[in-house]
Amino acid sequence: MDSTEGTTTTEAPAEGTTQDAPAPEGEGRRRRRLLRRTALAVVLVLLVPLLAVLTALRINYTGDPADGTRTRDRDALWLGHAWVDGRKKDADVTALARRLRDTGIRDLYVHSGPLEHDGTLPKSVYPRARWFIDAVHEKLPGVRVQAFLGDVLATEGPDGMRLDDPDTRAAVVRSARQVLDTGYEGVHLDLEPMPSGNRDFLTLLDSLRRETRSRDAQLSVAAHQIDPLPALHTVFGLFTDHPKWWSQEFFGQVARRVDQIAVMSYDTAQPLEGTYGGYVAQQTSLALEVTPPSTDLLMGLPFYYESNFDHWGHAETVPAAVRGVRLGLSRTDADRARFGVALYIDFAATEADWRAYEEDWVR
């Protein structure tokens, strides 16, 4: 510190020492240019494939659906738990019957679980099931009521159902027998997240199919989406514990073991109606290619609105989904008889959702 307050002095380097010299101005410019070019290259590496995929999906949404690609009267509706726990009354069933009359809906998947992690199902969970089944049969003759049973699998954490346990699988079969004894005409199974290629799931489906066939009942499943690019579920699994898709081969293995398979073709993260509709068209074609003609294939319609990274409500609309379904059906198997759409879910549906289903698919 200099003797003058507030000033400082800096000693010159001692003889024989060196001091770093500032980089020449030209070299600094070159470094900045290199950094900008590197950043641009990274952006392009990430952005170009994404834009290519979105463009391909948007192109997939173009064209006109074939004549006759409308309802085959094999559609389904997912219903919430309120229909079997005592909250719904006779007037609600009357209103539901009025809503569904003259549509293509043949099956109701009414939430009657969830299953316990050990595969059991307390009867106290669905105390009004018999009343609802009888009321539907009275007001909607020919419409089947299936028990929608689900649970979280212990595939991404310590908690959940473990299908690798034979006792758990046996308990699920007993639970299916239990709901069929109640009067349900089928079992609709939704176990998530289900990894592609899960052999224990296929073993469970084989056991359930023997049970439902012995009672002339339906076995249906809610299915994951199919790899939009080959082996994408494998690649995605390298970076996350939640691989979203099934391989097309595994989808076909599941489809051959059930009477109905309903694709959950929503929560796609697509940002635009055009790309979402193109994605649904692609999913419809991929599913048609591996679903046997003896199995009902149903494509899910988003009868709900959310706005987040997985589900952009402005993009995942019923009109876009229906048009995508019709385009995929037109291109792959326009005359497929055992085909329909499944509406998810009754308590979140708007009048606009119902109108789009009726005008674009039913009529």
PDB file of N, CA and C in Angstrom, residues 2-86:
ATOM      1  N   ASP A   2       0.646   2.218  -0.895  1.00  0.00           N
ATOM      2  CA  ASP A   2       1.404   3.468  -0.949  1.00  0.00           C
ATOM      3  C   ASP A   2       1.074   4.327   0.254  1.00  0.00           C
ATOM      4  N   SER A   3       1.985   5.203   0.584  1.00  0.00           N
ATOM      5  CA  SER A   3       1.727   6.075   1.727  1.00  0.00           C
ATOM      6  C   SER A   3       0.562   7.019   1.500  1.00  0.00           C
ATOM      7  N   THR A   4       0.214   7.258   0.216  1.00  0.00           N
ATOM      8  CA  THR A   4      -0.945   8.096  -0.102  1.00  0.00           C
ATOM      9  C   THR A   4      -2.193   7.243   0.006  1.00  0.00           C
ATOM     10  N   GLU A   5      -3.120   7.636   0.921  1.00  0.00           N
ATOM     11  CA  GLU A   5      -4.312   6.832   1.199  1.00  0.00           C
ATOM     12  C   GLU A   5      -5.152   6.660  -0.063  1.00  0.00           C
ATOM     13  N   GLY A   6      -5.593   5.418  -0.243  1.00  0.00           N
ATOM     14  CA  GLY A   6      -6.498   5.128  -1.360  1.00  0.00           C
ATOM     15  C   GLY A   6      -5.796   4.805  -2.640  1.00  0.00           C
ATOM     16  N   THR A   7      -4.467   4.779  -2.638  1.00  0.00           N
ATOM     17  CA  THR A   7      -3.769   4.431  -3.855  1.00  0.00           C
ATOM     18  C   THR A   7      -2.937   3.200  -3.599  1.00  0.00           C
ATOM     19  N   THR A   8      -2.623   2.489  -4.634  1.00  0.00           N
ATOM     20  CA  THR A   8      -1.793   1.288  -4.556  1.00  0.00           C
ATOM     21  C   THR A   8      -0.778   1.350  -5.654  1.00  0.00           C
ATOM     22  N   THR A   9       0.289   0.625  -5.429  1.00  0.00           N
ATOM     23  CA  THR A   9       1.316   0.512  -6.451  1.00  0.00           C
ATOM     24  C   THR A   9       1.564  -0.931  -6.737  1.00  0.00           C
ATOM     25  N   THR A  10       1.997  -1.217  -7.923  1.00  0.00           N
ATOM     26  CA  THR A  10       2.299  -2.581  -8.331  1.00  0.00           C
ATOM     27  C   THR A  10       3.750  -2.656  -8.713  1.00  0.00           C
ATOM     28  N   GLU A  11       4.437  -3.579  -8.068  1.00  0.00           N
ATOM     29  CA  GLU A  11       5.854  -3.698  -8.365  1.00  0.00           C
ATOM     30  C   GLU A  11       6.049  -4.344  -9.714  1.00  0.00           C
ATOM     31  N   ALA A  12       7.100  -3.950 -10.399  1.00  0.00           N
ATOM     32  CA  ALA A  12       7.462  -4.566 -11.674  1.00  0.00           C
ATOM     33  C   ALA A  12       7.994  -5.959 -11.405  1.00  0.00           C
ATOM     34  N   PRO A  13       7.863  -6.863 -12.329  1.00  0.00           N
ATOM     35  CA  PRO A  13       8.385  -8.202 -12.141  1.00  0.00           C
ATOM     36  C   PRO A  13       9.864  -8.150 -11.890  1.00  0.00           C
ATOM     37  N   ALA A  14      10.291  -9.039 -11.012  1.00  0.00           N
ATOM     38  CA  ALA A  14      11.724  -9.109 -10.718  1.00  0.00           C
ATOM     39  C   ALA A  14      12.471  -9.586 -11.937  1.00  0.00           C
ATOM     40  N   GLU A  15      13.687  -9.201 -11.983  1.00  0.00           N
ATOM     41  CA  GLU A  15      14.523  -9.579 -13.125  1.00  0.00           C
ATOM     42  C   GLU A  15      14.606 -11.106 -13.213  1.00  0.00           C
ATOM     43  N   GLY A  16      14.454 -11.624 -14.390  1.00  0.00           N
ATOM     44  CA  GLY A  16      14.534 -13.071 -14.589  1.00  0.00           C
ATOM     45  C   GLY A  16      13.203 -13.790 -14.518  1.00  0.00           C
ATOM     46  N   THR A  17      12.112 -13.093 -14.185  1.00  0.00           N
ATOM     47  CA  THR A  17      10.782 -13.711 -14.148  1.00  0.00           C
ATOM     48  C   THR A  17      10.029 -13.351 -15.406  1.00  0.00           C
ATOM     49  N   THR A  18       8.935 -14.102 -15.642  1.00  0.00           N
ATOM     50  CA  THR A  18       8.121 -13.862 -16.838  1.00  0.00           C
ATOM     51  C   THR A  18       6.708 -13.517 -16.417  1.00  0.00           C
ATOM     52  N   GLN A  19       5.984 -12.867 -17.280  1.00  0.00           N
ATOM     53  CA  GLN A  19       4.593 -12.504 -17.026  1.00  0.00           C
ATOM     54  C   GLN A  19       3.773 -12.862 -18.256  1.00  0.00           C
ATOM     55  N   ASP A  20       2.574 -13.548 -18.024  1.00  0.00           N
ATOM     56  CA  ASP A  20       1.732 -13.949 -19.156  1.00  0.00           C
ATOM     57  C   ASP A  20       1.321 -12.732 -19.955  1.00  0.00           C
ATOM     58  N   ALA A  21       1.513 -12.826 -21.231  1.00  0.00           N
ATOM     59  CA  ALA A  21       1.120 -11.733 -22.116  1.00  0.00           C
ATOM     60  C   ALA A  21      -0.307 -11.979 -22.590  1.00  0.00           C
ATOM     61  N   PRO A  22      -1.113 -10.963 -22.760  1.00  0.00           N
ATOM     62  CA  PRO A  22      -2.490 -11.160 -23.248  1.00  0.00           C
ATOM     63  C   PRO A  22      -2.478 -11.763 -24.646  1.00  0.00           C
ATOM     64  N   ALA A  23      -3.532 -12.617 -24.894  1.00  0.00           N
ATOM     65  CA  ALA A  23      -3.614 -13.247 -26.207  1.00  0.00           C
ATOM     66  C   ALA A  23      -3.809 -12.183 -27.263  1.00  0.00           C
ATOM     67  N   PRO A  24      -3.163 -12.340 -28.363  1.00  0.00           N
ATOM     68  CA  PRO A  24      -3.365 -11.390 -29.460  1.00  0.00           C
ATOM     69  C   PRO A  24      -4.842 -11.270 -29.796  1.00  0.00           C
ATOM     70  N   GLU A  25      -5.273 -10.107 -30.209  1.00  0.00           N
ATOM     71  CA  GLU A  25      -6.695  -9.878 -30.495  1.00  0.00           C
ATOM     72  C   GLU A  25      -7.227 -10.813 -31.567  1.00  0.00           C
ATOM     73  N   GLY A  26      -6.429 -11.130 -32.560  1.00  0.00           N
ATOM     74  CA  GLY A  26      -6.865 -12.032 -33.622  1.00  0.00           C
ATOM     75  C   GLY A  26      -7.151 -13.427 -33.113  1.00  0.00           C
ATOM     76  N   GLU A  27      -6.317 -13.900 -32.187  1.00  0.00           N
ATOM     77  CA  GLU A  27      -6.525 -15.241 -31.631  1.00  0.00           C
ATOM     78  C   GLU A  27      -7.820 -15.303 -30.823  1.00  0.00           C
ATOM     79  N   GLY A  28      -8.135 -14.244 -30.080  1.00  0.00           N
ATOM     80  CA  GLY A  28      -9.384 -14.210 -29.327  1.00  0.00           C
ATOM     81  C   GLY A  28     -10.594 -14.286 -30.227  1.00  0.00           C
ATOM     82  N   ARG A  29     -10.531 -13.587 -31.361  1.00  0.00           N
ATOM     83  CA  ARG A  29     -11.652 -13.657 -32.303  1.00  0.00           C
ATOM     84  C   ARG A  29     -11.823 -15.072 -32.863  1.00  0.00           C
ATOM     85  N   ARG A  30     -10.676 -15.703 -33.147  1.00  0.00           N
ATOM     86  CA  ARG A  30     -10.758 -17.072 -33.680  1.00  0.00           C
ATOM     87  C   ARG A  30     -11.392 -18.025 -32.667  1.00  0.00           C
ATOM     88  N   ARG A  31     -11.059 -17.862 -31.405  1.00  0.00           N
ATOM     89  CA  ARG A  31     -11.645 -18.720 -30.378  1.00  0.00           C
ATOM     90  C   ARG A  31     -13.150 -18.515 -30.272  1.00  0.00           C
ATOM     91  N   ARG A  32     -13.576 -17.249 -30.301  1.00  0.00           N
ATOM     92  CA  ARG A  32     -15.010 -16.971 -30.223  1.00  0.00           C
ATOM     93  C   ARG A  32     -15.754 -17.555 -31.423  1.00  0.00           C
ATOM     94  N   ARG A  33     -15.155 -17.445 -32.615  1.00  0.00           N
ATOM     95  CA  ARG A  33     -15.779 -18.022 -33.810  1.00  0.00           C
ATOM     96  C   ARG A  33     -15.894 -19.537 -33.685  1.00  0.00           C
ATOM     97  N   LEU A  34     -14.846 -20.163 -33.133  1.00  0.00           N
ATOM     98  CA  LEU A  34     -14.862 -21.619 -32.963  1.00  0.00           C
ATOM     99  C   LEU A  34     -15.964 -22.045 -31.997  1.00  0.00           C
ATOM    100  N   LEU A  35     -16.115 -21.292 -30.903  1.00  0.00           N
ATOM    101  CA  LEU A  35     -17.166 -21.614 -29.941  1.00  0.00           C
ATOM    102  C   LEU A  35     -18.550 -21.467 -30.562  1.00  0.00           C
ATOM    103  N   ARG A  36     -18.741 -20.398 -31.326  1.00  0.00           N
ATOM    104  CA  ARG A  36     -20.047 -20.199 -31.977  1.00  0.00           C
ATOM    105  C   ARG A  36     -20.337 -21.306 -32.968  1.00  0.00           C
ATOM    106  N   ARG A  37     -19.328 -21.686 -33.740  1.00  0.00           N
ATOM    107  CA  ARG A  37     -19.526 -22.754 -34.725  1.00  0.00           C
ATOM    108  C   ARG A  37     -19.818 -24.082 -34.037  1.00  0.00           C
ATOM    109  N   THR A  38     -19.131 -24.355 -32.924  1.00  0.00           N
ATOM    110  CA  THR A  38     -19.381 -25.597 -32.186  1.00  0.00           C
ATOM    111  C   THR A  38     -20.802 -25.618 -31.640  1.00  0.00           C
ATOM    112  N   ALA A  39     -21.236 -24.502 -31.059  1.00  0.00           N
ATOM    113  CA  ALA A  39     -22.601 -24.421 -30.524  1.00  0.00           C
ATOM    114  C   ALA A  39     -23.626 -24.609 -31.634  1.00  0.00           C
ATOM    115  N   LEU A  40     -23.384 -24.002 -32.789  1.00  0.00           N
ATOM    116  CA  LEU A  40     -24.299 -24.143 -33.914  1.00  0.00           C
ATOM    117  C   LEU A  40     -24.354 -25.591 -34.383  1.00  0.00           C
ATOM    118  N   ALA A  41     -23.198 -26.256 -34.422  1.00  0.00           N
ATOM    119  CA  ALA A  41     -23.159 -27.647 -34.856  1.00  0.00           C
ATOM    120  C   ALA A  41     -23.953 -28.540 -33.909  1.00  0.00           C
ATOM    121  N   VAL A  42     -23.829 -28.293 -32.597  1.00  0.00           N
ATOM    122  CA  VAL A  42     -24.584 -29.085 -31.611  1.00  0.00           C
ATOM    123  C   VAL A  42     -26.075 -28.881 -31.805  1.00  0.00           C
ATOM    124  N   VAL A  43     -26.487 -27.628 -31.990  1.00  0.00           N
ATOM    125  CA  VAL A  43     -27.906 -27.336 -32.208  1.00  0.00           C
ATOM    126  C   VAL A  43     -28.421 -28.045 -33.458  1.00  0.00           C
ATOM    127  N   LEU A  44     -27.643 -28.000 -34.528  1.00  0.00           N
ATOM    128  CA  LEU A  44     -28.068 -28.632 -35.770  1.00  0.00           C
ATOM    129  C   LEU A  44     -28.158 -30.145 -35.621  1.00  0.00           C
ATOM    130  N   VAL A  45     -27.198 -30.736 -34.902  1.00  0.00           N
ATOM    131  CA  VAL A  45     -27.224 -32.188 -34.694  1.00  0.00           C
ATOM    132  C   VAL A  45     -28.498 -32.609 -33.967  1.00  0.00           C
ATOM    133  N   LEU A  46     -28.931 -31.773 -33.030  1.00  0.00           N
ATOM    134  CA  LEU A  46     -30.141 -32.089 -32.272  1.00  0.00           C
ATOM    135  C   LEU A  46     -31.415 -31.688 -33.017  1.00  0.00           C
ATOM    136  N   LEU A  47     -31.355 -30.549 -33.683  1.00  0.00           N
ATOM    137  CA  LEU A  47     -32.562 -29.971 -34.269  1.00  0.00           C
ATOM    138  C   LEU A  47     -32.941 -30.588 -35.607  1.00  0.00           C
ATOM    139  N   VAL A  48     -31.970 -30.863 -36.454  1.00  0.00           N
ATOM    140  CA  VAL A  48     -32.283 -31.362 -37.794  1.00  0.00           C
ATOM    141  C   VAL A  48     -33.038 -32.690 -37.746  1.00  0.00           C
ATOM    142  N   PRO A  49     -32.575 -33.697 -36.969  1.00  0.00           N
ATOM    143  CA  PRO A  49     -33.362 -34.947 -36.908  1.00  0.00           C
ATOM    144  C   PRO A  49     -34.766 -34.718 -36.369  1.00  0.00           C
ATOM    145  N   LEU A  50     -34.898 -33.831 -35.359  1.00  0.00           N
ATOM    146  CA  LEU A  50     -36.221 -33.550 -34.815  1.00  0.00           C
ATOM    147  C   LEU A  50     -37.127 -32.939 -35.868  1.00  0.00           C
ATOM    148  N   LEU A  51     -36.618 -31.964 -36.594  1.00  0.00           N
ATOM    149  CA  LEU A  51     -37.422 -31.346 -37.651  1.00  0.00           C
ATOM    150  C   LEU A  51     -37.770 -32.344 -38.751  1.00  0.00           C
ATOM    151  N   ALA A  52     -36.839 -33.250 -39.040  1.00  0.00           N
ATOM    152  CA  ALA A  52     -37.111 -34.267 -40.055  1.00  0.00           C
ATOM    153  C   ALA A  52     -38.245 -35.184 -39.616  1.00  0.00           C
ATOM    154  N   VAL A  53     -38.233 -35.579 -38.330  1.00  0.00           N
ATOM    155  CA  VAL A  53     -39.294 -36.442 -37.804  1.00  0.00           C
ATOM    156  C   VAL A  53     -40.633 -35.712 -37.833  1.00  0.00           C
ATOM    157  N   LEU A  54     -40.659 -34.464 -37.364  1.00  0.00           N
ATOM    158  CA  LEU A  54     -41.906 -33.706 -37.353  1.00  0.00           C
ATOM    159  C   LEU A  54     -42.436 -33.497 -38.767  1.00  0.00           C
ATOM    160  N   THR A  55     -41.542 -33.247 -39.708  1.00  0.00           N
ATOM    161  CA  THR A  55     -41.970 -33.083 -41.103  1.00  0.00           C
ATOM    162  C   THR A  55     -42.567 -34.373 -41.643  1.00  0.00           C
ATOM    163  N   ALA A  56     -41.938 -35.498 -41.328  1.00  0.00           N
ATOM    164  CA  ALA A  56     -42.444 -36.791 -41.796  1.00  0.00           C
ATOM    165  C   ALA A  56     -43.826 -37.081 -41.209  1.00  0.00           C
ATOM    166  N   LEU A  57     -44.012 -36.763 -39.931  1.00  0.00           N
ATOM    167  CA  LEU A  57     -45.315 -36.987 -39.313  1.00  0.00           C
ATOM    168  C   LEU A  57     -46.372 -36.076 -39.923  1.00  0.00           C
ATOM    169  N   ARG A  58     -45.984 -34.827 -40.200  1.00  0.00           N
ATOM    170  CA  ARG A  58     -46.960 -33.905 -40.809  1.00  0.00           C
ATOM    171  C   ARG A  58     -47.356 -34.384 -42.203  1.00  0.00           C
ATOM    172  N   ILE A  59     -46.403 -34.898 -42.964  1.00  0.00           N
ATOM    173  CA  ILE A  59     -46.716 -35.455 -44.291  1.00  0.00           C
ATOM    174  C   ILE A  59     -47.634 -36.663 -44.146  1.00  0.00           C
ATOM    175  N   ASN A  60     -47.408 -37.447 -43.086  1.00  0.00           N
ATOM    176  CA  ASN A  60     -48.230 -38.635 -42.842  1.00  0.00           C
ATOM    177  C   ASN A  60     -49.681 -38.276 -42.549  1.00  0.00           C
ATOM    178  N   TYR A  61     -49.926 -37.012 -42.226  1.00  0.00           N
ATOM    179  CA  TYR A  61     -51.267 -36.543 -41.895  1.00  0.00           C
ATOM    180  C   TYR A  61     -52.013 -36.031 -43.121  1.00  0.00           C
ATOM    181  N   THR A  62     -51.360 -36.030 -44.269  1.00  0.00           N
ATOM    182  CA  THR A  62     -51.979 -35.511 -45.485  1.00  0.00           C
ATOM    183  C   THR A  62     -52.749 -36.604 -46.206  1.00  0.00           C
ATOM    184  N   GLY A  63     -53.579 -36.190 -47.147  1.00  0.00           N
ATOM    185  CA  GLY A  63     -54.362 -37.141 -47.922  1.00  0.00           C
ATOM    186  C   GLY A  63     -55.788 -37.236 -47.418  1.00  0.00           C
ATOM    187  N   ASP A  64     -56.576 -38.047 -48.101  1.00  0.00           N
ATOM    188  CA  ASP A  64     -57.988 -38.214 -47.756  1.00  0.00           C
ATOM    189  C   ASP A  64     -58.240 -39.638 -47.278  1.00  0.00           C
ATOM    190  N   PRO A  65     -58.932 -39.803 -46.146  1.00  0.00           N
ATOM    191  CA  PRO A  65     -59.288 -41.155 -45.698  1.00  0.00           C
ATOM    192  C   PRO A  65     -60.204 -41.833 -46.703  1.00  0.00           C
ATOM    193  N   ALA A  66     -60.103 -43.144 -46.772  1.00  0.00           N
ATOM    194  CA  ALA A  66     -60.938 -43.908 -47.700  1.00  0.00           C
ATOM    195  C   ALA A  66     -62.391 -43.882 -47.252  1.00  0.00           C
ATOM    196  N   ASP A  67     -63.281 -43.966 -48.224  1.00  0.00           N
ATOM    197  CA  ASP A  67     -64.704 -44.071 -47.914  1.00  0.00           C
ATOM    198  C   ASP A  67     -64.946 -45.326 -47.065  1.00  0.00           C
ATOM    199  N   GLY A  68     -65.838 -45.182 -46.121  1.00  0.00           N
ATOM    200  CA  GLY A  68     -66.184 -46.346 -45.299  1.00  0.00           C
ATOM    201  C   GLY A  68     -65.312 -46.536 -44.075  1.00  0.00           C
ATOM    202  N   THR A  69     -64.280 -45.698 -43.898  1.00  0.00           N
ATOM    203  CA  THR A  69     -63.441 -45.834 -42.707  1.00  0.00           C
ATOM    204  C   THR A  69     -64.105 -45.084 -41.548  1.00  0.00           C
ATOM    205  N   ARG A  70     -65.172 -45.681 -41.088  1.00  0.00           N
ATOM    206  CA  ARG A  70     -65.953 -45.149 -39.971  1.00  0.00           C
ATOM    207  C   ARG A  70     -66.157 -46.268 -38.949  1.00  0.00           C
ATOM    208  N   THR A  71     -66.990 -46.014 -37.972  1.00  0.00           N
ATOM    209  CA  THR A  71     -67.186 -46.982 -36.905  1.00  0.00           C
ATOM    210  C   THR A  71     -67.655 -48.334 -37.436  1.00  0.00           C
ATOM    211  N   ARG A  72     -67.156 -49.390 -36.832  1.00  0.00           N
ATOM    212  CA  ARG A  72     -67.617 -50.764 -37.088  1.00  0.00           C
ATOM    213  C   ARG A  72     -68.501 -51.240 -35.940  1.00  0.00           C
ATOM    214  N   ASP A  73     -68.945 -50.301 -35.095  1.00  0.00           N
ATOM    215  CA  ASP A  73     -69.754 -50.609 -33.911  1.00  0.00           C
ATOM    216  C   ASP A  73     -69.009 -51.522 -32.948  1.00  0.00           C
ATOM    217  N   ARG A  74     -67.693 -51.289 -32.837  1.00  0.00           N
ATOM    218  CA  ARG A  74     -66.856 -52.034 -31.891  1.00  0.00           C
ATOM    219  C   ARG A  74     -66.038 -51.074 -31.024  1.00  0.00           C
ATOM    220  N   ASP A  75     -66.545 -49.873 -30.812  1.00  0.00           N
ATOM    221  CA  ASP A  75     -65.831 -48.885 -30.026  1.00  0.00           C
ATOM    222  C   ASP A  75     -66.003 -49.164 -28.533  1.00  0.00           C
ATOM    223  N   ALA A  76     -65.180 -48.498 -27.729  1.00  0.00           N
ATOM    224  CA  ALA A  76     -65.223 -48.693 -26.280  1.00  0.00           C
ATOM    225  C   ALA A  76     -65.075 -47.351 -25.577  1.00  0.00           C
ATOM    226  N   LEU A  77     -65.480 -47.325 -24.321  1.00  0.00           N
ATOM    227  CA  LEU A  77     -65.386 -46.123 -23.488  1.00  0.00           C
ATOM    228  C   LEU A  77     -64.829 -46.516 -22.127  1.00  0.00           C
ATOM    229  N   TRP A  78     -63.742 -45.835 -21.727  1.00  0.00           N
ATOM    230  CA  TRP A  78     -63.240 -46.007 -20.363  1.00  0.00           C
ATOM    231  C   TRP A  78     -64.086 -45.158 -19.419  1.00  0.00           C
ATOM    232  N   LEU A  79     -64.537 -45.778 -18.315  1.00  0.00           N
ATOM    233  CA  LEU A  79     -65.357 -45.094 -17.319  1.00  0.00           C
ATOM    234  C   LEU A  79     -64.622 -45.019 -15.989  1.00  0.00           C
ATOM    235  N   GLY A  80     -64.874 -43.949 -15.248  1.00  0.00           N
ATOM    236  CA  GLY A  80     -64.246 -43.774 -13.948  1.00  0.00           C
ATOM    237  C   GLY A  80     -64.870 -44.638 -12.869  1.00  0.00           C
ATOM    238  N   HIS A  81     -64.268 -44.578 -11.678  1.00  0.00           N
ATOM    239  CA  HIS A  81     -64.647 -45.461 -10.577  1.00  0.00           C
ATOM    240  C   HIS A  81     -66.004 -45.101  -9.974  1.00  0.00           C
ATOM    241  N   ALA A  82     -66.470 -43.898 -10.210  1.00  0.00           N
ATOM    242  CA  ALA A  82     -67.710 -43.444  -9.577  1.00  0.00           C
ATOM    243  C   ALA A  82     -68.914 -44.298  -9.954  1.00  0.00           C
ATOM    244  N   TRP A  83     -68.822 -45.024 -11.063  1.00  0.00           N
ATOM    245  CA  TRP A  83     -69.957 -45.835 -11.510  1.00  0.00           C
ATOM    246  C   TRP A  83     -70.162 -47.077 -10.651  1.00  0.00           C
ATOM    247  N   VAL A  84     -69.165 -47.485  -9.900  1.00  0.00           N
ATOM    248  CA  VAL A  84     -69.316 -48.731  -9.117  1.00  0.00           C
ATOM    249  C   VAL A  84     -69.053 -48.537  -7.627  1.00  0.00           C
ATOM    250  N   ASP A  85     -68.781 -47.317  -7.174  1.00  0.00           N
ATOM    251  CA  ASP A  85     -68.503 -47.129  -5.746  1.00  0.00           C
ATOM    252  C   ASP A  85     -69.639 -46.454  -4.994  1.00  0.00           C
ATOM    253  N   GLY A  86     -70.760 -46.189  -5.681  1.00  0.00           N
ATOM    254  CA  GLY A  86     -71.922 -45.632  -5.010  1.00  0.00           C
ATOM    255  C   GLY A  86     -72.212 -44.183  -5.325  1.00  0.00           C
TER     256      GLY A  86
END
